[in-house]
CSV table of C-alpha atoms in Angstrom, one decimal:
chain,number,residue,atom,x,y,z
A,1,UNK,CA,5.2,-9.3,17.2
A,2,UNK,CA,8.2,-10.3,14.9
A,3,UNK,CA,5.6,-10.8,12.1
A,4,UNK,CA,4.4,-7.1,12.5
A,5,UNK,CA,8.0,-5.9,12.3
A,6,UNK,CA,8.6,-8.0,9.2
A,7,UNK,CA,5.6,-6.3,7.6
A,8,UNK,CA,6.8,-2.8,8.7
A,9,UNK,CA,10.2,-3.5,7.3
A,10,UNK,CA,8.7,-4.7,4.0
A,11,UNK,CA,6.6,-1.5,3.7
A,12,UNK,CA,9.2,1.1,4.7
A,13,UNK,CA,11.9,-0.5,2.5
A,14,UNK,CA,10.1,1.0,-0.5
A,15,UNK,CA,9.0,4.6,-1.0
A,16,UNK,CA,6.4,3.3,-3.5
A,17,UNK,CA,4.8,0.9,-0.9
A,18,UNK,CA,4.8,3.7,1.6
A,19,UNK,CA,3.1,6.1,-0.9
A,20,UNK,CA,0.4,3.4,-1.7
A,21,UNK,CA,-0.4,2.7,2.0
A,22,UNK,CA,-0.4,6.4,2.9
A,23,UNK,CA,-2.8,7.2,0.1
A,24,UNK,CA,-5.1,4.2,0.8
A,25,UNK,CA,-5.2,5.1,4.5
A,26,UNK,CA,-7.1,8.2,3.4
A,27,UNK,CA,-9.6,6.2,1.4
A,28,UNK,CA,-10.1,3.8,-1.6
A,29,UNK,CA,-8.4,4.8,-4.9
A,30,UNK,CA,-7.5,3.5,-8.3
A,31,UNK,CA,-3.8,3.0,-9.3
A,32,UNK,CA,-3.9,6.1,-11.5
A,33,UNK,CA,-5.3,8.2,-8.6
A,34,UNK,CA,-2.5,6.9,-6.3
A,35,UNK,CA,0.1,7.7,-9.0
A,36,UNK,CA,-1.2,11.2,-9.5
A,37,UNK,CA,-1.5,12.0,-5.8
A,38,UNK,CA,2.0,10.7,-5.0
A,39,UNK,CA,3.6,11.9,-8.2
A,40,UNK,CA,5.0,8.5,-8.9
A,41,UNK,CA,4.8,6.3,-12.0
A,42,UNK,CA,1.9,4.0,-12.5
A,43,UNK,CA,4.2,1.1,-13.1
A,44,UNK,CA,5.8,1.4,-9.7
A,45,UNK,CA,2.3,1.9,-8.1
A,46,UNK,CA,0.9,-1.2,-9.8
A,47,UNK,CA,3.9,-3.3,-8.7
A,48,UNK,CA,3.6,-2.0,-5.1
A,49,UNK,CA,-0.2,-2.7,-5.1
A,50,UNK,CA,0.5,-6.3,-6.2
A,51,UNK,CA,3.1,-6.9,-3.5
A,52,UNK,CA,1.0,-5.3,-0.8
A,53,UNK,CA,-1.9,-7.3,-1.9
A,54,UNK,CA,0.1,-10.5,-1.7
A,55,UNK,CA,0.7,-9.7,2.0
A,56,UNK,CA,-2.9,-8.8,2.7
A,57,UNK,CA,-2.2,-5.1,3.4
A,58,UNK,CA,-4.4,-3.9,0.5
A,59,UNK,CA,-7.4,-5.4,-1.3
A,60,UNK,CA,-9.1,-5.1,-4.6
A,61,UNK,CA,-12.6,-3.7,-3.9
A,62,UNK,CA,-14.1,-4.5,-7.4
A,63,UNK,CA,-14.4,-7.7,-9.3
A,64,UNK,CA,-11.1,-9.4,-10.3
A,65,UNK,CA,-12.4,-9.4,-13.9
A,66,UNK,CA,-12.3,-5.7,-14.1
A,67,UNK,CA,-9.3,-4.3,-16.1
A,68,UNK,CA,-10.2,-0.6,-15.9
A,69,UNK,CA,-11.4,1.3,-12.8
A,70,UNK,CA,-9.8,-1.1,-10.4
A,71,UNK,CA,-10.4,0.4,-6.9
A,72,UNK,CA,-8.1,-0.6,-4.0
A,73,UNK,CA,-8.6,-0.2,-0.3
A,74,UNK,CA,-6.4,-0.8,2.8
A,75,UNK,CA,-7.2,-3.9,4.8
A,76,UNK,CA,-7.6,-3.9,8.6
A,77,UNK,CA,-4.1,-5.5,8.7
A,78,UNK,CA,-2.8,-2.7,6.4
A,79,UNK,CA,-4.3,-0.1,8.7
A,80,UNK,CA,-2.7,-1.7,11.7
A,81,UNK,CA,0.8,-1.8,10.1
A,82,UNK,CA,0.4,1.8,8.8
A,83,UNK,CA,-0.7,3.0,12.2
A,84,UNK,CA,2.4,1.3,13.8
A,85,UNK,CA,4.7,2.9,11.2
A,86,UNK,CA,3.3,6.3,12.0
A,87,UNK,CA,3.3,5.7,15.8
A,88,UNK,CA,7.0,4.7,15.7
A,89,UNK,CA,7.8,7.7,13.5
A,90,UNK,CA,9.5,5.5,10.9
A,91,UNK,CA,8.9,7.6,7.8
A,92,UNK,CA,11.6,9.7,6.3
A,93,UNK,CA,10.3,13.1,5.4
């Protein structure tokens, strides 16, 4: 259970990571779509995607070789963590 809380702490400690998971929980998206929807910079979104991907919370849904049109989705683990964050009401509005 500690591992889950470590992941939750990792996500909620960054509004950018929260924005990425929130958007991907609605469905797959490209970094630019996430940036537009969340009104955040593409640089922050890209960095957050990389960090969330390192922790297996999001995944690249297209070929690794693709430089444009990279579509990301939330993993089962990411959905579990996101659900827990919402259930515990841990988001600042």
